[in-house]
Short mmCIF file of C-alpha atoms and ligand atoms in Angstrom, two decimals:
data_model
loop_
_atom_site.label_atom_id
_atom_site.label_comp_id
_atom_site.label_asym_id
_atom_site.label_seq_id
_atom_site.Cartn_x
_atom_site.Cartn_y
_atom_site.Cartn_z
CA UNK L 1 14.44 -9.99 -41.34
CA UNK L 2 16.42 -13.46 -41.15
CA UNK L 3 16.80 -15.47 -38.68
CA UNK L 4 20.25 -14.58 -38.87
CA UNK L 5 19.14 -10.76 -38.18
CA UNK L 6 17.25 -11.55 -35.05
CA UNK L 7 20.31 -14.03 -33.48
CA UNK L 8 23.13 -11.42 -34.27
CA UNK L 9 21.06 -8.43 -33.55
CA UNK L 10 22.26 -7.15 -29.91
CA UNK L 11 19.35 -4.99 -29.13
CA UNK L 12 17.33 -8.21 -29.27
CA UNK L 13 16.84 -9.09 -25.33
CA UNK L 14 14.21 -11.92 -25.55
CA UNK L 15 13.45 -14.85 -28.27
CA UNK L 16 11.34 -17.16 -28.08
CA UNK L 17 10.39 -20.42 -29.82
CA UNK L 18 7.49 -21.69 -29.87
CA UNK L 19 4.41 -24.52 -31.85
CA UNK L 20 2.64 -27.53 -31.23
CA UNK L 21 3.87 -30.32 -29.98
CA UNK L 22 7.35 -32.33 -30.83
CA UNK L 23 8.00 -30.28 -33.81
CA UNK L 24 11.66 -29.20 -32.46
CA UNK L 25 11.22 -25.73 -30.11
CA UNK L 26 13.82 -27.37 -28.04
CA UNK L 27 16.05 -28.11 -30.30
CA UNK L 28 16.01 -24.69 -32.21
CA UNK L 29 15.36 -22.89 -28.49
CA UNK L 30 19.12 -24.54 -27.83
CA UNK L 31 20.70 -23.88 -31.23
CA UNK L 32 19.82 -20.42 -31.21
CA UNK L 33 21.11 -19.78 -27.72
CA UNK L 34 24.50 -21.85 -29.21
CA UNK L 35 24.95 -18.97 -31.65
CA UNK L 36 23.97 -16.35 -29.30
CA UNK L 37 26.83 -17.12 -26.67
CA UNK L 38 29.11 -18.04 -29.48
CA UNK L 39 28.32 -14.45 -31.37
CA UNK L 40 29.50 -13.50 -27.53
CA UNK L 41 26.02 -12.30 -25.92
CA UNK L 42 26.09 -14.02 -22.56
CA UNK L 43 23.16 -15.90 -22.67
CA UNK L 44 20.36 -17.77 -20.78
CA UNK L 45 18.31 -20.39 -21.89
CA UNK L 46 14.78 -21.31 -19.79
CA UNK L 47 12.47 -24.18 -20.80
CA UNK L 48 9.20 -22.64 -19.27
CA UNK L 49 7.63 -26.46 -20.60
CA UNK L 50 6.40 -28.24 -17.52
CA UNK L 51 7.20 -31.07 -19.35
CA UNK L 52 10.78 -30.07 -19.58
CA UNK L 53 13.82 -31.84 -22.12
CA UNK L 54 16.30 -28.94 -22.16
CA UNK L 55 18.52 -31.04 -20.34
CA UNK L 56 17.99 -33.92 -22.90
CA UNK L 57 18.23 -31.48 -25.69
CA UNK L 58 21.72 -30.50 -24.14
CA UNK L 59 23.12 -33.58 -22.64
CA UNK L 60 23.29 -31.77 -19.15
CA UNK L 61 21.53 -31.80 -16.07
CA UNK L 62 19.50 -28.19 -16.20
CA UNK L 63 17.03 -29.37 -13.52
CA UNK L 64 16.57 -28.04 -10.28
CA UNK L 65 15.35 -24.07 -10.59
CA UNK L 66 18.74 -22.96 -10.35
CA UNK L 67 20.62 -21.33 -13.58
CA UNK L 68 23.56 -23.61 -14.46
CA UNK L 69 26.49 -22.96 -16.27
CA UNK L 70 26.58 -25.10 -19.79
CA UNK L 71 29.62 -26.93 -19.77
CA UNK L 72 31.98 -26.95 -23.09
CA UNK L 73 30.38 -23.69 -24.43
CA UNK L 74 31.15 -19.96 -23.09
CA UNK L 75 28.55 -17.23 -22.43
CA UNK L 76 25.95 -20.11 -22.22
CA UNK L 77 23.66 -21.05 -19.20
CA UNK L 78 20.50 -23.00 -18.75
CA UNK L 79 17.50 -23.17 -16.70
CA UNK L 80 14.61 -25.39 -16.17
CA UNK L 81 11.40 -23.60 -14.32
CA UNK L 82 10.73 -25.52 -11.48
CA UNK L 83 7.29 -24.27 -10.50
CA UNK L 84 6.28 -25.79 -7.15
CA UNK L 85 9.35 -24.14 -5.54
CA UNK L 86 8.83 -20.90 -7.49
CA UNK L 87 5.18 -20.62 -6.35
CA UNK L 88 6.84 -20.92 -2.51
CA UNK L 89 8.59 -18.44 -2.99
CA UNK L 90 6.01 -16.19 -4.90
CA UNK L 91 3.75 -16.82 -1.65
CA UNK L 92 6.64 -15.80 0.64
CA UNK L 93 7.51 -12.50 -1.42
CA UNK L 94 3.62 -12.07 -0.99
CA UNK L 95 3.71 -12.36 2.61
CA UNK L 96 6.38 -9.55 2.28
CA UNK L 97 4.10 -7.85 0.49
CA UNK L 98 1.31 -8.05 2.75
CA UNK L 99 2.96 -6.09 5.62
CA UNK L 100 1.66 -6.20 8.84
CA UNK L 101 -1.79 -7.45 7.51
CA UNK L 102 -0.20 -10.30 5.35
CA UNK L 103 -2.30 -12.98 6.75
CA UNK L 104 -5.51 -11.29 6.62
CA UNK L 105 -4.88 -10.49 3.12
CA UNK L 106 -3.76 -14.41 1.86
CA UNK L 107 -6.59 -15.85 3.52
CA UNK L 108 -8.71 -13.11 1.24
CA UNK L 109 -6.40 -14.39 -1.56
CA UNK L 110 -7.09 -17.93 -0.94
CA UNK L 111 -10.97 -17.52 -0.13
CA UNK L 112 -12.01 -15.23 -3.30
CA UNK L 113 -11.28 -17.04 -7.29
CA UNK L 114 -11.15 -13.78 -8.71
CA UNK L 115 -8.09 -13.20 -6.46
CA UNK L 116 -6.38 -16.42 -6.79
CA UNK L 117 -3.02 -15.69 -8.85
CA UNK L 118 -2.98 -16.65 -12.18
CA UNK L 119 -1.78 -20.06 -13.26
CA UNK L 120 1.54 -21.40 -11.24
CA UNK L 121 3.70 -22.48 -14.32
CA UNK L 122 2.93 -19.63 -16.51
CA UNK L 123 3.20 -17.31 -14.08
CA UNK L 124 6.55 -18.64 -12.81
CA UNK L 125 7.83 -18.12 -16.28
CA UNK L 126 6.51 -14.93 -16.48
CA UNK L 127 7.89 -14.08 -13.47
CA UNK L 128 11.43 -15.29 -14.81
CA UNK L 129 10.85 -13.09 -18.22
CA UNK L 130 10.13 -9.57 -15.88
CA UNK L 131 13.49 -10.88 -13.55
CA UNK L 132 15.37 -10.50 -16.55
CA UNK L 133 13.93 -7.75 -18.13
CA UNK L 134 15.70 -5.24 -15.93
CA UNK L 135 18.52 -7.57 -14.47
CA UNK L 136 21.31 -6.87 -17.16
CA UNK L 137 23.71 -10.14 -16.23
CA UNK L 138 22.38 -11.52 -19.58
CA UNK L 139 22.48 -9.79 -22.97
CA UNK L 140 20.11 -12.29 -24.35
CA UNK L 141 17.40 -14.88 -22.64
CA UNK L 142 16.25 -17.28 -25.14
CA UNK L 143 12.80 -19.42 -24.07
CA UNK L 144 11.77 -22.78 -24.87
CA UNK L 145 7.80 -22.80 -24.51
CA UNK L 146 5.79 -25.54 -23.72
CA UNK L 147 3.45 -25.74 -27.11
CA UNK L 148 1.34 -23.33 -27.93
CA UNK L 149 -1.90 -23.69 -25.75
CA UNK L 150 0.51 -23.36 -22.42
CA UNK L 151 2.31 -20.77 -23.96
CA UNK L 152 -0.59 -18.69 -25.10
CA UNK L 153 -1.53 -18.43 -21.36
CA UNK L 154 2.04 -17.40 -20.56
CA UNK L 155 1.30 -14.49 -23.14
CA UNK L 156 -1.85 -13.51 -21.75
CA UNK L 157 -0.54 -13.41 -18.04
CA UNK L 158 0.45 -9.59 -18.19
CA UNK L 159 -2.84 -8.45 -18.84
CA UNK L 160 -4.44 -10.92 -15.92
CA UNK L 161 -1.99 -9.57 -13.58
CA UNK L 162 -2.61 -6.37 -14.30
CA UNK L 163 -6.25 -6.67 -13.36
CA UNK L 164 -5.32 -9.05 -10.29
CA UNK L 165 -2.41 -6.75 -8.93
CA UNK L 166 -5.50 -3.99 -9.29
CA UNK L 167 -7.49 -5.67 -7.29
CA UNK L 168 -5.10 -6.66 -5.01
CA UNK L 169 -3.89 -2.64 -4.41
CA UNK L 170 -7.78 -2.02 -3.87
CA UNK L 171 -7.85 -4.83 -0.79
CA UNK L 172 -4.37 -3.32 0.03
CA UNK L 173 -6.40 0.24 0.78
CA UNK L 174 -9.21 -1.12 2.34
CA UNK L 175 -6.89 -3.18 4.64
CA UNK L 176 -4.86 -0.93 5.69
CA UNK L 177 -6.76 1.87 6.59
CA UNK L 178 -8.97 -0.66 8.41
CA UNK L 179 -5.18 -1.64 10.58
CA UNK L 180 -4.61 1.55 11.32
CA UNK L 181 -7.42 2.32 12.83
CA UNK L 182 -7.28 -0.42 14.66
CA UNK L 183 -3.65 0.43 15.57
CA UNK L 184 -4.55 3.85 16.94
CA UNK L 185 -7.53 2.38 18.79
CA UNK L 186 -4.69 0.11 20.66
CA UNK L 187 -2.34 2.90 21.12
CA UNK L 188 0.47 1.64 18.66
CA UNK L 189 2.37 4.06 16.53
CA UNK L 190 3.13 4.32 13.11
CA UNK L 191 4.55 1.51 11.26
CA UNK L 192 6.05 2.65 8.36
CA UNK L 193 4.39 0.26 5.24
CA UNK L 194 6.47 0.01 1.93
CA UNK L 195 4.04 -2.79 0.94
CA UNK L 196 1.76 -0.39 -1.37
CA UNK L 197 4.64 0.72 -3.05
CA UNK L 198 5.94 -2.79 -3.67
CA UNK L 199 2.78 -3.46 -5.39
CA UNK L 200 2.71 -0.49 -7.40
CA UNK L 201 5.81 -1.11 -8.67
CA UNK L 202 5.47 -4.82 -9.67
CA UNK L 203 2.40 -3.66 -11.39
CA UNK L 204 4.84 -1.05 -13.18
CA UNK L 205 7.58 -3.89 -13.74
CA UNK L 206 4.54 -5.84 -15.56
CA UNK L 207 3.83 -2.45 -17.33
CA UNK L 208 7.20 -2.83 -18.78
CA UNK L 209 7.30 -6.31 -19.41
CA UNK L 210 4.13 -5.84 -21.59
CA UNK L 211 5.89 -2.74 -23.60
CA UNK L 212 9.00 -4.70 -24.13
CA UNK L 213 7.03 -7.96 -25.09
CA UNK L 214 5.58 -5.81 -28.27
CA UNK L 215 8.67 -4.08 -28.99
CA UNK L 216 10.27 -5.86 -31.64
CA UNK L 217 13.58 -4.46 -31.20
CA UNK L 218 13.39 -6.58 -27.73
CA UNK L 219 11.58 -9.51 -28.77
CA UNK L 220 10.91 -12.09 -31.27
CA UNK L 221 9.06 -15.01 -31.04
CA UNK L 222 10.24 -17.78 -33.55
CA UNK L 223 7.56 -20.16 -34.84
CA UNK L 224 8.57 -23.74 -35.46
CA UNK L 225 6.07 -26.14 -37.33
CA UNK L 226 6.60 -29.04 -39.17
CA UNK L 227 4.98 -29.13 -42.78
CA UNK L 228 2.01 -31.30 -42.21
CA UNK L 229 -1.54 -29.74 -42.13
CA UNK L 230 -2.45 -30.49 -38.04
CA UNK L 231 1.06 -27.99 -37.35
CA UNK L 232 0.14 -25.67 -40.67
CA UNK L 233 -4.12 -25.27 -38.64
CA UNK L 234 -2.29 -25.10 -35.34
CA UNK L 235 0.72 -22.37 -36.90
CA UNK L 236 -2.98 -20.40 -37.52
CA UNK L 237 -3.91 -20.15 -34.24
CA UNK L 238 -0.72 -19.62 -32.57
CA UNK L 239 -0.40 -16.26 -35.03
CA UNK L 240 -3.63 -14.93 -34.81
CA UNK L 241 -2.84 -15.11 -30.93
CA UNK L 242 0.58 -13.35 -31.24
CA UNK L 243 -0.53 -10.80 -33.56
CA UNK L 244 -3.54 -10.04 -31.42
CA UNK L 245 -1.55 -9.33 -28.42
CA UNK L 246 1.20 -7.61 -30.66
CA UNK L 247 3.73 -10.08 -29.75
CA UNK L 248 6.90 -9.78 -32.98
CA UNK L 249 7.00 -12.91 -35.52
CA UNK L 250 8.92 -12.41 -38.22
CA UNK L 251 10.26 -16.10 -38.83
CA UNK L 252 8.64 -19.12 -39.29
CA UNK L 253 11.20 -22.60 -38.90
CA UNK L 254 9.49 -25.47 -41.10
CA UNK L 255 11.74 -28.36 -39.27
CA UNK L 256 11.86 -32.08 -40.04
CA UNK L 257 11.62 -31.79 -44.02
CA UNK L 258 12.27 -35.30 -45.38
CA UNK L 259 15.32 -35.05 -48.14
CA UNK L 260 14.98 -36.33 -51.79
CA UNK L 261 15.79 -39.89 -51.70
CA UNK L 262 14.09 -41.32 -55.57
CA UNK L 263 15.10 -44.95 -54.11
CA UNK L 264 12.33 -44.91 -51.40
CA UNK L 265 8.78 -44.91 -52.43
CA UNK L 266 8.15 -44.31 -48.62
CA UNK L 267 10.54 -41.09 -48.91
CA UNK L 268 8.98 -39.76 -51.88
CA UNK L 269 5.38 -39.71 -50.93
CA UNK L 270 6.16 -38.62 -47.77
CA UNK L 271 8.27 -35.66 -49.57
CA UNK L 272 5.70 -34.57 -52.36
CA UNK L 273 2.96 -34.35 -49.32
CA UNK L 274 5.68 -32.43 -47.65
CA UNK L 275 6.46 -29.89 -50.25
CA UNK L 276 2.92 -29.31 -51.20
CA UNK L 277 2.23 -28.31 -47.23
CA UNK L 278 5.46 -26.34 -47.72
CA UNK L 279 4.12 -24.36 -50.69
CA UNK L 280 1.17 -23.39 -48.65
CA UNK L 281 3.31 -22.13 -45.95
CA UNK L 282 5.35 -20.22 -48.33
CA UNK L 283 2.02 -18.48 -49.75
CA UNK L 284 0.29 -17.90 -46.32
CA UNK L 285 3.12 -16.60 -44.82
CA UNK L 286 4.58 -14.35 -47.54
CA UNK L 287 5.46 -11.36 -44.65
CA UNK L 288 7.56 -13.58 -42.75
CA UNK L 289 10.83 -15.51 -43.17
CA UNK L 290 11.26 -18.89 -43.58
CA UNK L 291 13.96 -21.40 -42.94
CA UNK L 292 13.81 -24.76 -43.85
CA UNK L 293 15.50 -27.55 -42.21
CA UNK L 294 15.95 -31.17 -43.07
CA UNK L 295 15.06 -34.09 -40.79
CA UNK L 296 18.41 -35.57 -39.81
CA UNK L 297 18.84 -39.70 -39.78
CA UNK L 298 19.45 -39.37 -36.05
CA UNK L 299 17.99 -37.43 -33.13
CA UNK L 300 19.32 -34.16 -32.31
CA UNK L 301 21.28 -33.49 -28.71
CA UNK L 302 24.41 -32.63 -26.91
CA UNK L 303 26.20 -29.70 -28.19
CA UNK L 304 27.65 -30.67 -31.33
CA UNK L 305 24.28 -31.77 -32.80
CA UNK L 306 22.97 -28.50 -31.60
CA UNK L 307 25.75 -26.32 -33.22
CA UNK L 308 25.22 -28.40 -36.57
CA UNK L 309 21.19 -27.51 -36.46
CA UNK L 310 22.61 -23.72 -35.66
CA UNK L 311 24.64 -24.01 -38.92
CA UNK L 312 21.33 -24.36 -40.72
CA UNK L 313 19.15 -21.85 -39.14
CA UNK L 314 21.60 -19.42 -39.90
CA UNK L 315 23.42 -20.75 -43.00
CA UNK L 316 20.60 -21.87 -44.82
CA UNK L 317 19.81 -18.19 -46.26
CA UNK L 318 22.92 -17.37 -47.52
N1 LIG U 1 15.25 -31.92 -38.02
C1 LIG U 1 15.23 -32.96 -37.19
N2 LIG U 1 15.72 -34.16 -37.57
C2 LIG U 1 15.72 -35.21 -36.75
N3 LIG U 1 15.25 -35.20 -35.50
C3 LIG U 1 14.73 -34.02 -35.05
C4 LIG U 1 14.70 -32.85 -35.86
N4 LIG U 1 14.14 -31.85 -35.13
C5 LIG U 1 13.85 -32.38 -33.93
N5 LIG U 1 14.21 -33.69 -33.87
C6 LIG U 1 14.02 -34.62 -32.76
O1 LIG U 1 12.62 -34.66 -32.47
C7 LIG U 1 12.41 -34.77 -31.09
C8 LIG U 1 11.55 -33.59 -30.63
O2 LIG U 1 12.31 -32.41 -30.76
P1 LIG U 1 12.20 -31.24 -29.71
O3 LIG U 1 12.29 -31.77 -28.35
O4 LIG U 1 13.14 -30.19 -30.12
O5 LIG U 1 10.70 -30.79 -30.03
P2 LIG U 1 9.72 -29.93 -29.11
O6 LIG U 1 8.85 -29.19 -30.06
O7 LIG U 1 10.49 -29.15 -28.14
O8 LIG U 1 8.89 -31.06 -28.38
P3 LIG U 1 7.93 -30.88 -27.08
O9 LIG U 1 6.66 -30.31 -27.61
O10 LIG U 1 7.78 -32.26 -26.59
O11 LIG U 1 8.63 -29.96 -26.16
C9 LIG U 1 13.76 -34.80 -30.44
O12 LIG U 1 14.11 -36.13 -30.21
C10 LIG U 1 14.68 -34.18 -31.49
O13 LIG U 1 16.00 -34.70 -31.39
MG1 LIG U 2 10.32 -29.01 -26.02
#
């Protein structure tokens, strides 16, 4: 399957792009959500980097925690995590949660590690990923991950918050049969409590989220790596990780290959070290598709730049 396949393929919901450090997810996060609003998939785009440059990448101001409309393009709109207000707001919706017995059960939360939620960026992102899995006012939500040792905690989150929302629903019982008893002993009535069924059903959205994550009609995670042994070692990890939580690869982007150039001894060394890595690449990953890009003579951002870099990630195979 080409990278062409994935972009233009409607049933795909969720792509993301992904490697190690300054090897050009950004870039190719923002060209491929280019051609999916231009193939007319109205489309999101969330950097769920801490360190975020989508708004660099794209010339725009994408900042806040709020999605924004991408000017000069249609179907296109952008969003850059912002954690520390996310994490209020998971705390309030927990509060909700809680019911009557909220602040009994946060100051459990707080007091017990094994209770603690999992890690505020990832799971903001996460949280973003299972908002859009069954809100339907986007055809397509393309991420651009922070590299891979963020991200691989981003892919593990499902499986922690499985266990923690578990645990959680067990203090939920124990609470709550403890406040009513307490209730009755005071003479109160009833209250109805919808807060066990919230839980159970974010534990089911998460369910889902997981299913849809390995389903890769849904998703597809696009590797970028540049072809220089530190990304091809790194590349290693990051699949062994994705296939051992089943997450779909079936494209591999080797960005930033330096062009023939015989008047530049520089150029040419740099290219034969280049090609050899590339060779490598080609033989490890024989299963997967590859798409080769050139390093440009200038940097890549603002729309047109990105459209150009679009070109080649789909243009490139035919
Ligand atoms: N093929 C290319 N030719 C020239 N410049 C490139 C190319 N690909 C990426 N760049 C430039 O390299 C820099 C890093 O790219 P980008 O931000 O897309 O990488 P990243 O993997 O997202 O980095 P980070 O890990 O910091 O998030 C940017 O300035 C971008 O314009
Ligand atoms: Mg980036």
């Amino acid at each position: 399957m080409t990278l062409r396949d994935i972009i233009y393929d409607e049933s795909i919901r969720f792509i993301l792009s992904g490697g190690k450090g300054g090897v050009g997810k950004t870039s190719c996060a923002g060209a491929i959500a280019l051609l999916s609003a231009q193939r007319g998939f109205r489309t999101l785009v969330i950097s769920t980097d801490p360190a975020h440059s989508l708004s660099d990448s794209f010339d725009q101001d994408l900042s806040g925690g709020d999605i924004v409309e991408i000017k000069g393009v249609d179907n296109l709109w952008g969003m850059e995590i912002d954690s520390e207000r996310g994490m209020k707001e998971f705390q309030e919706s927990l509060g909700q949660i809680g019911g009557p017995e909220s602040a009994m059960a946060s100051q459990f939360l707080g007091g017990t590690d094994s209770l603690a939620p999992p890690g505020s960026d990832e799971a903001m992102a996460f949280g973003k990923m299972l908002e859009f899995l069954s809100d339907t006012s986007f055809d397509r939500v393309v991420f651009d991950t922070a590299p891979t040792g963020h991200t691989l905690k981003l892919l593990e989150l499902p499986d922690l918050l499985d266990s923690w929302l578990g645990k959680l629903l067990t203090l939920r019982q124990r609470l709550s049969s403890m406040m009513a008893g307490l209730r009755a002993f005071l003479g109160g009535g009833q209250e109805e409590d919808r807060s066990w069924e919230m839980l159970q059903s974010t534990k089911e959205k998460i369910r889902q989220a997981r299913i849809a994550l390995a389903d890769p009609k849904t998703t597809q995670f696009v590797v970028v790596m540049i072809p220089e042994a530190m990304a091809v070692f790194e590349t290693q990890r990051l699949l062994a990780s994705l296939h051992a939580w089943d997450i779909p690869v079936s494209n591999i982007i080797v960005n930033q290959l330096v062009p023939e150039n015989p008047s530049c001894t520089f150029c040419t060394n740099r290219r034969r070290m280049q090609q050899a890595n590339l060779a490598d690449i080609k033989d490890l990953y024989r299963d997967l598709h590859i798409t080769e890009v050139p390093l440009f003579d200038h940097e890549i951002r603002g729309i047109e730049e990105l459209k150009m870099l679009g070109g080649i990630l789909i243009g490139a195979e035919d």
